[in-house]
Coordinates of C-alpha atoms in Angstrom, one line a residue:
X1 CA 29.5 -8.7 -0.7
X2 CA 31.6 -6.2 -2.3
X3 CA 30.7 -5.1 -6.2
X4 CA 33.1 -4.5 -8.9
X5 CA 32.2 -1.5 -11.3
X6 CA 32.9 -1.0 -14.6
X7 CA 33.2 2.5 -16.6
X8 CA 30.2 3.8 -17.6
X9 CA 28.4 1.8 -15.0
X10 CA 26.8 2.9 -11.7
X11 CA 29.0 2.4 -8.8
X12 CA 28.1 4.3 -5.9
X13 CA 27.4 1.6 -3.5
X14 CA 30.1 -0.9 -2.0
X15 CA 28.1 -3.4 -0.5
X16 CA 24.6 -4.9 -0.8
X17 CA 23.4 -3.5 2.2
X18 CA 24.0 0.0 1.0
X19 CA 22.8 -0.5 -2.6
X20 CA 19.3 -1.4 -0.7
X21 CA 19.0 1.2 1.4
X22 CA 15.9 2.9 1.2
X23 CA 16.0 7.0 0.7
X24 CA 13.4 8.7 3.1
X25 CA 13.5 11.9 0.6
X26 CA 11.2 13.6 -1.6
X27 CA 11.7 14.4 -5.3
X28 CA 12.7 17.9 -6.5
X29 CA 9.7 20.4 -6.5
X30 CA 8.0 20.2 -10.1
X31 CA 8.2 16.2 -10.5
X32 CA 6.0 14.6 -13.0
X33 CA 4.0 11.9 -11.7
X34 CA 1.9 10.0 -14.3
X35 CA 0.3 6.5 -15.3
X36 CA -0.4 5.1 -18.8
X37 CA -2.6 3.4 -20.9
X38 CA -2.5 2.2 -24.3
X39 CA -5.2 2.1 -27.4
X40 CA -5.2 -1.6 -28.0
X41 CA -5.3 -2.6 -24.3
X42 CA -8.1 -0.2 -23.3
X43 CA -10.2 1.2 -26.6
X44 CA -12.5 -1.4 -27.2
X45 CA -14.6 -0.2 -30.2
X46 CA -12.4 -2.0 -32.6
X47 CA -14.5 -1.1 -35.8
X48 CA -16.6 1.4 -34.4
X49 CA -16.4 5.3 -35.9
X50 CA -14.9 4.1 -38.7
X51 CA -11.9 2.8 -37.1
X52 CA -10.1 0.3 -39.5
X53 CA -8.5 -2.8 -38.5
X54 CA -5.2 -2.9 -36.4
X55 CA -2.7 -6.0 -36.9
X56 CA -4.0 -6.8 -33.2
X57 CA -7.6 -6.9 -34.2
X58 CA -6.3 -9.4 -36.7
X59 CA -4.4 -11.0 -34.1
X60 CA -6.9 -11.6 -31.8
X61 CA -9.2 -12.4 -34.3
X62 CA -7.0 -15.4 -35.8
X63 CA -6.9 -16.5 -32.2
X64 CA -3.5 -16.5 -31.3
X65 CA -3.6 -14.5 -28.2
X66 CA -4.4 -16.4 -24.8
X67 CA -7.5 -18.5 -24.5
X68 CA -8.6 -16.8 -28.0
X69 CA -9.2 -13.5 -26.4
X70 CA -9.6 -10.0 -28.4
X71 CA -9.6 -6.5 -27.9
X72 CA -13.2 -6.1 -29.4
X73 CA -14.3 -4.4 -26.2
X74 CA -11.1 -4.5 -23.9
X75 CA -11.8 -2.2 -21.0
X76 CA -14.2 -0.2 -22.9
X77 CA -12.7 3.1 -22.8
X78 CA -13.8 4.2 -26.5
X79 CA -17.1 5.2 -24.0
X80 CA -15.6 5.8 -20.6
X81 CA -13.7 8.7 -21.2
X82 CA -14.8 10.9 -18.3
X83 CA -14.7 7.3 -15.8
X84 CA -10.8 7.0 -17.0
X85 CA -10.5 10.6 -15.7
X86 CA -12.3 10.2 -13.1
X87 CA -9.7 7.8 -11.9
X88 CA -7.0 9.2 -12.8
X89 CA -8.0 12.7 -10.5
X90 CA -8.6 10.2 -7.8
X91 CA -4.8 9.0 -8.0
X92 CA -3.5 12.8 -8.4
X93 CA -1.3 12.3 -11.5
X94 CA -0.3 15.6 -12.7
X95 CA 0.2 13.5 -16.1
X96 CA -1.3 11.1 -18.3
X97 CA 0.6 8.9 -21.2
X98 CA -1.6 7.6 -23.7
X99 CA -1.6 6.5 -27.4
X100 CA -3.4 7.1 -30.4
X101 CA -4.6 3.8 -32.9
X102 CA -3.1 5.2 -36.0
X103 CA -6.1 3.0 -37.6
X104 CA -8.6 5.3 -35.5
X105 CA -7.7 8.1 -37.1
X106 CA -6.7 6.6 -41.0
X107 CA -8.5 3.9 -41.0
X108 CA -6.2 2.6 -44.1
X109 CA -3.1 4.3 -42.4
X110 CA -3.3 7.2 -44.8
X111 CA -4.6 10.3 -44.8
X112 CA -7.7 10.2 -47.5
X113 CA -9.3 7.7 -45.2
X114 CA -9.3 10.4 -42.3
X115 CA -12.2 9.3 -39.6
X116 CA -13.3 12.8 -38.2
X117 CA -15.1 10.6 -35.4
X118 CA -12.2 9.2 -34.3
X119 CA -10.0 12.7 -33.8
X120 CA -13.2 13.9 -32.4
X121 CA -12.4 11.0 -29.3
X122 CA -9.4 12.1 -29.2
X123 CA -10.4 15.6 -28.7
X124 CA -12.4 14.7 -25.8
X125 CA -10.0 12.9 -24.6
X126 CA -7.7 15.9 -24.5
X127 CA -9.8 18.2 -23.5
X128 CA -11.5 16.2 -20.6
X129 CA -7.9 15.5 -19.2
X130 CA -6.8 19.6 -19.2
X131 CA -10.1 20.2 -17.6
X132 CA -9.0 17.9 -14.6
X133 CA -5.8 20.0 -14.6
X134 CA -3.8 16.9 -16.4
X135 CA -1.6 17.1 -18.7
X136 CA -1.8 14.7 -21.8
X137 CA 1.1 13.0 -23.3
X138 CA 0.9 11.4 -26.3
X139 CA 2.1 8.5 -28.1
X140 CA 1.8 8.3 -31.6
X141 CA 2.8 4.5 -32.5
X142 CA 2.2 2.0 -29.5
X143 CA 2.2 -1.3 -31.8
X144 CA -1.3 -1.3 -33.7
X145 CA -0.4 -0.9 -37.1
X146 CA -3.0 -0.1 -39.7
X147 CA -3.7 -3.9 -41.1
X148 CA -4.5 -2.1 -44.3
X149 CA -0.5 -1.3 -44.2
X150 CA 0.7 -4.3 -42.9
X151 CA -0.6 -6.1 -46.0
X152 CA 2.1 -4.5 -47.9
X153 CA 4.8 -5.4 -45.5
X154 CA 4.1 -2.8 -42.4
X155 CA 7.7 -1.6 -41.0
X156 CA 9.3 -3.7 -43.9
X157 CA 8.2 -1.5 -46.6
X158 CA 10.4 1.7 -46.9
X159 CA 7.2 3.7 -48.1
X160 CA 5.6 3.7 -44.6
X161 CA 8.0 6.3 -43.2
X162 CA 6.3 8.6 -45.9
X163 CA 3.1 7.3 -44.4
X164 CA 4.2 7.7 -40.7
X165 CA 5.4 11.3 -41.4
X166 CA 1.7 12.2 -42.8
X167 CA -0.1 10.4 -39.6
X168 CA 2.2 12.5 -37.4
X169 CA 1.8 15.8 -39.5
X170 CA -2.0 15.4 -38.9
X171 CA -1.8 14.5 -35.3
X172 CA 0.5 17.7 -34.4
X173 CA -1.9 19.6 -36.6
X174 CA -5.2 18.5 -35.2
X175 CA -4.1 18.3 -31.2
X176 CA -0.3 20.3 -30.8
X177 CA -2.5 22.9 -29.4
X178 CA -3.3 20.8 -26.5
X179 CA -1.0 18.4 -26.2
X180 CA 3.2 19.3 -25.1
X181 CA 4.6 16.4 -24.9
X182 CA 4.9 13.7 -27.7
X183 CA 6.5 10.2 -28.1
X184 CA 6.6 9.2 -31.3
X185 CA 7.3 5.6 -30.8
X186 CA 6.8 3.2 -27.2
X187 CA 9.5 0.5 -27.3
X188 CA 10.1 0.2 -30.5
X189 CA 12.8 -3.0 -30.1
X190 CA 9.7 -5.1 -28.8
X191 CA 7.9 -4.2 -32.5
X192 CA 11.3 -5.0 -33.9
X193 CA 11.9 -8.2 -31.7
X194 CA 8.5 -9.7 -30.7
X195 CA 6.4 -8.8 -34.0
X196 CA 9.1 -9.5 -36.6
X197 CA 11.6 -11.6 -35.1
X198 CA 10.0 -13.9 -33.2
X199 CA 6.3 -13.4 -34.6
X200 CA 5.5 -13.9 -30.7
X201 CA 3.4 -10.5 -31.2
X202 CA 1.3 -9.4 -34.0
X203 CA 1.9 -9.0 -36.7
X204 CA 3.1 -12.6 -35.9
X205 CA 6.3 -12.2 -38.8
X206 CA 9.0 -14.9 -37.7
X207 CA 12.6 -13.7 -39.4
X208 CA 15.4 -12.2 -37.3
X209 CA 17.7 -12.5 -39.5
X210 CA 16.5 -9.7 -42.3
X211 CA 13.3 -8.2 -41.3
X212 CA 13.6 -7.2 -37.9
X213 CA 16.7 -5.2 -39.1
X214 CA 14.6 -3.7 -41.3
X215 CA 11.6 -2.9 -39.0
X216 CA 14.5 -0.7 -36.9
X217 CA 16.1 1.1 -39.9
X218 CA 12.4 2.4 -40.9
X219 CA 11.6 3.4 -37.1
X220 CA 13.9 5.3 -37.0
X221 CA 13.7 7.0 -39.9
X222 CA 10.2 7.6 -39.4
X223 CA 10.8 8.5 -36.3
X224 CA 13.6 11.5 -37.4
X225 CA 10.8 12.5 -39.8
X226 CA 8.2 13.0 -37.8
X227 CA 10.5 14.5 -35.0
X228 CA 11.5 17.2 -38.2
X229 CA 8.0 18.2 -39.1
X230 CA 7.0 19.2 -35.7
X231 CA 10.9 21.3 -35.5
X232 CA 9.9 22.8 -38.6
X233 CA 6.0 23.6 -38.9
X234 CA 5.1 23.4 -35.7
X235 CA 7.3 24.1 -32.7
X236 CA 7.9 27.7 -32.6
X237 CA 4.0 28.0 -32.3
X238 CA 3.0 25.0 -30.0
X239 CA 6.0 25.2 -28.1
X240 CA 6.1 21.4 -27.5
X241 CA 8.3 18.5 -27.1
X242 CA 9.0 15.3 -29.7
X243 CA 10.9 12.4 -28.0
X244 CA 10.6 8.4 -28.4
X245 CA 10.1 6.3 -25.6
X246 CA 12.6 2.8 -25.7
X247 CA 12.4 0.1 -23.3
X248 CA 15.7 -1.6 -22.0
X249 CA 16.5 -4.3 -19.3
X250 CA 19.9 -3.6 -17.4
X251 CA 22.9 -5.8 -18.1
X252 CA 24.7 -7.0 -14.9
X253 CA 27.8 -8.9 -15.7
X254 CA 27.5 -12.1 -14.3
X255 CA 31.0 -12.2 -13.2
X256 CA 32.2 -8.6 -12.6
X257 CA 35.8 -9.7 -12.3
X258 CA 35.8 -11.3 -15.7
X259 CA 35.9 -8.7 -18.7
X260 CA 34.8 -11.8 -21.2
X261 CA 31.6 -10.9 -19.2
X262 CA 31.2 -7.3 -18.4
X263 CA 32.0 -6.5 -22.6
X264 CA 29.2 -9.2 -23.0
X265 CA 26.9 -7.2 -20.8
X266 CA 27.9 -4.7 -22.9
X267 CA 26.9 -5.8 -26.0
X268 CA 23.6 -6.8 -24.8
X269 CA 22.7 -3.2 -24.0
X270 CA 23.8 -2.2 -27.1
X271 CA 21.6 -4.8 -29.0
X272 CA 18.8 -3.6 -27.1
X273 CA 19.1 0.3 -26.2
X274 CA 21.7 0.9 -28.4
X275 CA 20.1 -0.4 -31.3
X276 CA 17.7 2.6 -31.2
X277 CA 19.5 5.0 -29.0
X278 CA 22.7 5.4 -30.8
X279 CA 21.3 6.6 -33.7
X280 CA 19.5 9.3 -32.4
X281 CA 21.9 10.3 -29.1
X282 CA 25.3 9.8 -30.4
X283 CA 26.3 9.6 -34.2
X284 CA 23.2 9.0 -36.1
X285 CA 24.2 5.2 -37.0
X286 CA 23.9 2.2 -35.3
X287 CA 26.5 1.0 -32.3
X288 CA 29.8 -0.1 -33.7
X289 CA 30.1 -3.0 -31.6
X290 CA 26.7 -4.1 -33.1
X291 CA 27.7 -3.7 -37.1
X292 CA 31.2 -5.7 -35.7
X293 CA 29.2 -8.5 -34.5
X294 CA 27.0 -8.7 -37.7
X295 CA 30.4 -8.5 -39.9
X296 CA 31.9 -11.4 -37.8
X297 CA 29.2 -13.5 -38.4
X298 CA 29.4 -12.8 -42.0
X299 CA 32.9 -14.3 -42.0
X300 CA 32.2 -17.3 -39.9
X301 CA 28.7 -17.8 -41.6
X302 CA 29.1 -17.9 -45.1
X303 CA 26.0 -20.3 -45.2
X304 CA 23.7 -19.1 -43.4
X305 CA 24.1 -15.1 -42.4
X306 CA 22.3 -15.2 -39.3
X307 CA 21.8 -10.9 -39.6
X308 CA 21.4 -8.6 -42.2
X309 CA 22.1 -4.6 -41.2
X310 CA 20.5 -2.2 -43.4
X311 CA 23.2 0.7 -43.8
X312 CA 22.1 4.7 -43.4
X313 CA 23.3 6.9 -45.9
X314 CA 25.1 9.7 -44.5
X315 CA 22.2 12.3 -45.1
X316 CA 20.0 10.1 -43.4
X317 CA 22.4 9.3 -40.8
X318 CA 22.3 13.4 -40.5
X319 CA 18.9 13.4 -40.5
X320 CA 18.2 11.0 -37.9
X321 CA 20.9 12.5 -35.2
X322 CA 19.4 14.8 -32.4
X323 CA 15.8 14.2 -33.3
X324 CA 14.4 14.0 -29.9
X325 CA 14.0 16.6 -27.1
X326 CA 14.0 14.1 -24.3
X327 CA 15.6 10.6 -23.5
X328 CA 11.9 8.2 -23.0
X329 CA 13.1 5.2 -20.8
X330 CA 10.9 1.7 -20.4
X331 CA 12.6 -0.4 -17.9
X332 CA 10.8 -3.6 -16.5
X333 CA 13.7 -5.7 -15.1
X334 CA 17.4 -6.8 -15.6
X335 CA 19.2 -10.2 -16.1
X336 CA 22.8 -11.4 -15.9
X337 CA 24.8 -11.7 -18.7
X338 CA 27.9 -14.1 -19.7
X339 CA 30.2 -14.2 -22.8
X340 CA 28.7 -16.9 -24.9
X341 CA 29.5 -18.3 -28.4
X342 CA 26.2 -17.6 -30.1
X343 CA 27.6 -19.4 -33.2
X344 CA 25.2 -19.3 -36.6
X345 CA 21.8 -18.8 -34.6
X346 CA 19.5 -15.5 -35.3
X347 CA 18.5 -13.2 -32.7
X348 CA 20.2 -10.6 -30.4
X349 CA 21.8 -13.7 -28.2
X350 CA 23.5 -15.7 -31.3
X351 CA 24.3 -12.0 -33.2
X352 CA 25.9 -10.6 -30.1
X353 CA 27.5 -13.8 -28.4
X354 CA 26.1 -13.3 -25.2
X355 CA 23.8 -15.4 -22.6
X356 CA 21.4 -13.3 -20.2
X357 CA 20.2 -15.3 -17.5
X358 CA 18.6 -14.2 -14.3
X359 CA 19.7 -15.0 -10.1
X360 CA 17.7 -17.9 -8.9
X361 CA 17.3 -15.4 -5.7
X362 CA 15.2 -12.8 -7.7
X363 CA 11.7 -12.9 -6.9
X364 CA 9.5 -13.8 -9.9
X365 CA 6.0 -12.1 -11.1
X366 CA 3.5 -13.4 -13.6
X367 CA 5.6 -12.6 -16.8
X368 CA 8.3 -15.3 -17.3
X369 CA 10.8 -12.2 -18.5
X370 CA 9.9 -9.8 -15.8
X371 CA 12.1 -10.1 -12.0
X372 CA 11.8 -7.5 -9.8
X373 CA 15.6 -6.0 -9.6
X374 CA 14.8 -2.5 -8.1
X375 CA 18.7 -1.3 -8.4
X376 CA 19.1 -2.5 -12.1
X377 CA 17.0 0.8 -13.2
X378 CA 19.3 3.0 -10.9
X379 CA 22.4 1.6 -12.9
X380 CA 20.5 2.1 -16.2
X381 CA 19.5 5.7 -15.4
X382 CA 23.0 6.3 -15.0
X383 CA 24.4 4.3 -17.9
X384 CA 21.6 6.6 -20.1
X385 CA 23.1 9.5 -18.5
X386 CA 26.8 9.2 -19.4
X387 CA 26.3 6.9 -22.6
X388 CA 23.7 9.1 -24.5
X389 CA 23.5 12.5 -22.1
X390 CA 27.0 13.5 -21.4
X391 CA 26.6 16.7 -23.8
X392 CA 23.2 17.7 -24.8
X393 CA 22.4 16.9 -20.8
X394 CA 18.1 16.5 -21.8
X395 CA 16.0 15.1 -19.2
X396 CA 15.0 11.6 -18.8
X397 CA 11.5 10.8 -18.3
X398 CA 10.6 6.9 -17.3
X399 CA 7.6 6.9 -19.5
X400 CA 7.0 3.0 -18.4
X401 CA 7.6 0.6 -15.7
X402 CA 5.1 -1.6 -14.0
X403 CA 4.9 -5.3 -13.2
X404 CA 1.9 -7.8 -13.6
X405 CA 0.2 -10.2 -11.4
X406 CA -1.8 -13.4 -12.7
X407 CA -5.8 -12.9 -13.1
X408 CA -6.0 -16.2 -11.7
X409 CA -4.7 -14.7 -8.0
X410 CA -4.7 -10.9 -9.1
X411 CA -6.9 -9.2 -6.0
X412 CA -7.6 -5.2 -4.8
X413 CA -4.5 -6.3 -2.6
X414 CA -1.4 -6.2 -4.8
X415 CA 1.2 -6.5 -2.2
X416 CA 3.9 -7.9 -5.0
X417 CA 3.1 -5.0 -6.8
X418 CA 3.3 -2.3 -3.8
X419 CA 6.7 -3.9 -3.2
X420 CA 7.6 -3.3 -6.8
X421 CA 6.5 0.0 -7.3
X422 CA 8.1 1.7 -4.2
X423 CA 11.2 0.2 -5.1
X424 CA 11.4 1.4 -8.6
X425 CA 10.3 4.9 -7.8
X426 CA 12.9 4.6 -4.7
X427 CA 16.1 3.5 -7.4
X428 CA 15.0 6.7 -9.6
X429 CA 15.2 8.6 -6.3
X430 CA 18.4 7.8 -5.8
X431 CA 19.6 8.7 -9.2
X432 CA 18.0 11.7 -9.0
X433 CA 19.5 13.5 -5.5
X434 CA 22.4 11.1 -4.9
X435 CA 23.7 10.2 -8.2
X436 CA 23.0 13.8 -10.4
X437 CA 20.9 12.1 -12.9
X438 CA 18.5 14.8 -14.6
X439 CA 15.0 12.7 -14.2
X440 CA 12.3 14.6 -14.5
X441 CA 8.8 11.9 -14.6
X442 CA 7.9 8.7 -13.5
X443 CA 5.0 6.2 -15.2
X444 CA 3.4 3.5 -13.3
X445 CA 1.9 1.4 -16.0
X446 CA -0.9 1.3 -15.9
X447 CA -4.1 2.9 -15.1
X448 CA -6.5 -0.4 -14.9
X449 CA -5.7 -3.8 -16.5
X450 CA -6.2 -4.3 -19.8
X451 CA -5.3 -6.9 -22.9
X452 CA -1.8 -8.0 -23.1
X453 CA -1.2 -8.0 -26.1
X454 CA -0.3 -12.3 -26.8
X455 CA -1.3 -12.8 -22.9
X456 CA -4.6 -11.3 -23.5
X457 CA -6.6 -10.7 -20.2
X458 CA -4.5 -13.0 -18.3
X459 CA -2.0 -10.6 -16.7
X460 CA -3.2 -7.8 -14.8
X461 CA -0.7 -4.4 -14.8
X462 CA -3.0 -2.3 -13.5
X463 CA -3.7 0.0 -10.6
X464 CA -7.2 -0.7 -11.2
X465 CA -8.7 -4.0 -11.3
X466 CA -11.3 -4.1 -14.2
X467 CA -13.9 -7.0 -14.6
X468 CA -13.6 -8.3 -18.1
X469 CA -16.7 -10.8 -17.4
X470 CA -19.0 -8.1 -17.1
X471 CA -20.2 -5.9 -19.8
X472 CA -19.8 -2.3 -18.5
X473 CA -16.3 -3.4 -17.5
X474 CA -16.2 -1.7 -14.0
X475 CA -13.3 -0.4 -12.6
X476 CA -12.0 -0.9 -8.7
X477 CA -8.8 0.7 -7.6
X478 CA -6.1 -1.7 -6.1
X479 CA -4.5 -0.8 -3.0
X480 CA -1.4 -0.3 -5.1
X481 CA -3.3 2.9 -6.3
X482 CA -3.0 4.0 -2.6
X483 CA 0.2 3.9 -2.2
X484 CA 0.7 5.3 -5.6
X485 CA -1.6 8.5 -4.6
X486 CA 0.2 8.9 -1.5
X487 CA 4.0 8.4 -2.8
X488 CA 2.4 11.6 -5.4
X489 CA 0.9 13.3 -2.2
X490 CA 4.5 13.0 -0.8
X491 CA 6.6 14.3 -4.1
X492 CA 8.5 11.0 -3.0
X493 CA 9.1 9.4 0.8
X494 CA 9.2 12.3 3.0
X495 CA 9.5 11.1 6.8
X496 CA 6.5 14.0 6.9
X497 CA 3.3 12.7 8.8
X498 CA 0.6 12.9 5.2
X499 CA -2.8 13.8 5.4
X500 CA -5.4 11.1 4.2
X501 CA -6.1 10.6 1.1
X502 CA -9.4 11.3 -0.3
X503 CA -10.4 10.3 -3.6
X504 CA -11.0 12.7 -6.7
X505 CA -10.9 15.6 -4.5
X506 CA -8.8 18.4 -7.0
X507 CA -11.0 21.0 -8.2
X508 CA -12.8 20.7 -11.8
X509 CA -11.7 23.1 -13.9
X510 CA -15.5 21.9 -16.0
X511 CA -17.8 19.6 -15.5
X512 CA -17.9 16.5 -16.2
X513 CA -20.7 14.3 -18.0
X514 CA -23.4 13.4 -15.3
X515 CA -21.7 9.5 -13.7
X516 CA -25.2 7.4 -13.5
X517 CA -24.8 5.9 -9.7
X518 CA -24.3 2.5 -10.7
X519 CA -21.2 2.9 -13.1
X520 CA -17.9 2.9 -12.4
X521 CA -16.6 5.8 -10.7
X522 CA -19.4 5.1 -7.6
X523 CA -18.0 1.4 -7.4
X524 CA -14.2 2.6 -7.3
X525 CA -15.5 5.9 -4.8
X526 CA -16.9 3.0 -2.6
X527 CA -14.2 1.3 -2.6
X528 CA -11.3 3.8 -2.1
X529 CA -13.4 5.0 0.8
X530 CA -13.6 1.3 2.4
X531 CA -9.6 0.9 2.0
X532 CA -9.0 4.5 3.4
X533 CA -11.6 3.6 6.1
X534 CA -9.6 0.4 7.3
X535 CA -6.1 1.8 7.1
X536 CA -4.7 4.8 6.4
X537 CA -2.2 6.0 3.5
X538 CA 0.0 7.3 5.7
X539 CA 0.2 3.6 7.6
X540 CA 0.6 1.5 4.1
X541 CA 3.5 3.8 3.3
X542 CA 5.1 3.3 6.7
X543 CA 4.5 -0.7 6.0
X544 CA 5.9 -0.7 2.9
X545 CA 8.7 1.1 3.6
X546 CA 10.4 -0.9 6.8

């Protein structure tokens, strides 16, 4: 099989053999290795410390995520801050990505409501993580909107970039002395996509055709804001970084040899990445293949506009360009895309006049939109790289990419996943040495399962299994976290006979709260010790890498 390439697309292989070779190599010395989390998933303590109420409390609470499940107590981490990193020295991440409930902290989403309890969790969560030698990332906005805010139209209302700016000014204030590295959004097209166009996430709003648009435009003008007051009050002194993490598939013509097809690719990644990533990488407006598409459909839908695009002025159009110190990539899986009419019909497909489908060959996991296609993330890293990083050349950090299994057959065995995540890491690999690509982390999400936000407890993305039918919500690594520890022990693949692995065994910089033996962290020691006991790290590495 012999693959066609495109400019702008990555096409250093020739054959499928040699796109699926496997690099025995390590990474370059200094490689960030990390694993997420994020508040709604793992919190719990939904109204405790004043918190106010998210647009997922309401969610769950109206009973329209899976089986009626909430994230009242999710995985219970509002107490279990020194078990979480506990865990996390076990796997040896040098980092850890986690958000912030923008409710926790103003529990109306502005600042007079201020909850001192919840910055103080936040402060031990910080400061528990540096003692471990970790360094905390944060997100600022990982979909749980103040309700409070939401009642006046959340991202539709123009005012809550004013609001947004504030939340951020407080939160580089309060923990910039601590925290580096900041992401002021995490995917923001599935806020745009899934929780106002179509309403299949909270805050359940169904209407592609105006306020999704919308949603975007304030992003990313709240996003350029808050990306302005850490430049300007806070950077020469903290000496940090502001960036925004966005989450894209790869577009893989589905005929390579028809350029109906490889422009329709195109134009999905521009709907998607481009959405959000032209703005702020390459002129400060939106793609100009994506305001085309919305004026054709203008013309040919007089009757029913299927999209309405907000327009920048040019000072905010200035404002918004170069706002971000880093190039945050989210990348789950990729599909094949054909030219398509979309005709009158809302949504990216209809808009953009493309169909993504996916190869009947691709394996499939427990999310009907997530296929394990390993070499679609090394031709995204490169797409990045000459679409948005051809002249300010900043680093790319792949601040999510995990895959989930189904509770129903979810055990500490994860073999699917295993598969996945060597493969992933194994693409960026090869963008890295082979291809010149300037990566500089890679996040495994997640730390332990959590709620899934619509799919509740029902899909599992974590490298620890957590048991959400017992009250102290204990914790067991997977062997997935195995292999994860020992690709991080590695820097990589190295050929290089490794040591064995022992759990938690870097040096505490303090000392951690007093673990009672029952609790977590002596059920996950146990059973760490029982895998390492019945087959090495080493060995599983050497498995899953023939």
């Amino acid at each position: 099989m012999v693959f066609h390439t495109t400019p702008g697309r990555q096409g250093q292989e020739t054959t499928t053999a040699e796109r699926d070779l496997f690099l025995q190599e390590s990474f370059p010395s200094g490689f960030q290795w990390a694993t997420s989390s994020v508040s709604f998933k793992v919190e719990g303590g939904w109204s405790e410390g004043g918190k106010g109420e998210t647009i997922w409390d309401r969610f769950g609470h109206e009973g329209l995520a899976f089986a009626d499940q909430t994230a009242d107590l999710a995985c219970d981490s509002y107490r279990k801050v020194d078990y979480d990193v506990y865990l996390l020295r076990g796997l040896q991440v040098n980092t850890y990505q986690f958000s912030i409930s923008w409710a926790r902290i103003f529990p109306t989403g502005y600042r007079q409501s201020q909850s001192e309890k919840g910055a103080q969790y936040y402060d031990q969560l910080i400061n528990a993580l540096i003692a471990s030698d970790i360094q905390p990332i944060v997100t600022l906005y990982h979909w749980d909107l103040p309700q409070a805010l939401q009642n006046y139209g959340g991202w539709t209302n123009a005012s809550i970039v004013e609001a947004f700016k504030d939340y951020a000014d407080f939160c580089f204030s309060r923990f910039g002395d601590r925290v580096k590295i900041w992401n002021t959004f995490n995917s923001p097209w599935v806020v745009s996509h899934a929780g106002y166009g179509t309403g299949v996430h909270a805050p359940g709003v169904k209407d592609y055709v105006e306020s999704s648009y919308q949603v975007t435009h304030n992003i990313l003008k709240s996003h350029a804001e808050a990306w302005h007051v850490y430049n300007d009050n806070y950077r020469k002194t903290q000496g940090g970084k502001v960036g925004i993490a966005l989450n894209s598939d790869w577009a893989e013509p589905s005929d390579p040899a028809k350029p109906e097809d490889v422009a329709a690719a195109d134009r999905y990644l521009q709907f998607m990445l481009g959405w959000f990533a032209h703005p702020i990488f390459v002129n400060g407006d939106y793609p100009a293949i994506l305001k085309d598409q919305v004026e054709q459909k203008k013309t040919a839908c007089p009757d029913s506009v299927p999209a309405k695009l907000p327009v920048f002025t040019p000072t905010e159009s200035q404002r918004i360009l170069g706002t971000a110190d880093f190039f945050g990539l989210n990348h789950y899986t990729s599909r094949l895309v054909s030219n398509s009419n979309g005709g009158c019909t809302s949504g990216p497909d209809g808009v953009g006049d493309f169909h993504p489908t996916v190869d009947p060959t691709w394996s499939s996991t427990a999310s009907d939109w997530i296929y394990p296609v390993p070499w679609g993330l090394r031709r995204l890293l490169n797409y990045i790289s000459t679409e948005y990083l051809n002249v300010n050349k900043l680093p790319i950090y792949i601040t999510g990419n995990g895959m989930p299994t189904d509770y129903s057959v979810d055990s500490l065995t994860d073999t699917s996943r295993m598969d996945y995540m060597r493969s992933y890491i194994n693409e960026a690999l090869k963008a890295t040495l082979t291809d010149g690509v300037n990566v500089q982390r890679f996040t495994v999400q997640s730390l332990m399962d959590g709620f899934e936000a619509n799919q509740g407890y029902s899909q599992r993305f974590g490298l620890h299994y957590v048991n959400f039918e017992v009250g102290s919500r204990p914790r067991t690594p997977k062997q997935s976290a195995y292999l994860y520890a020992e690709i991080i022990e590695q820097n990589g693949f190295s050929s290089q006979k490794s040591k064995k692995f022992k759990a938690a065994e870097r040096p505490l910089t303090r000392r951690l709260a007093a673990l009672p033996p029952s609790e977590v962290p002596s059920q996950a020691k146990v059973v760490w010790e029982k895998f390492s006991s019945q087959i090495s790290c080493g060995a599983l590495l050497q498995r899953h890498t023939k």
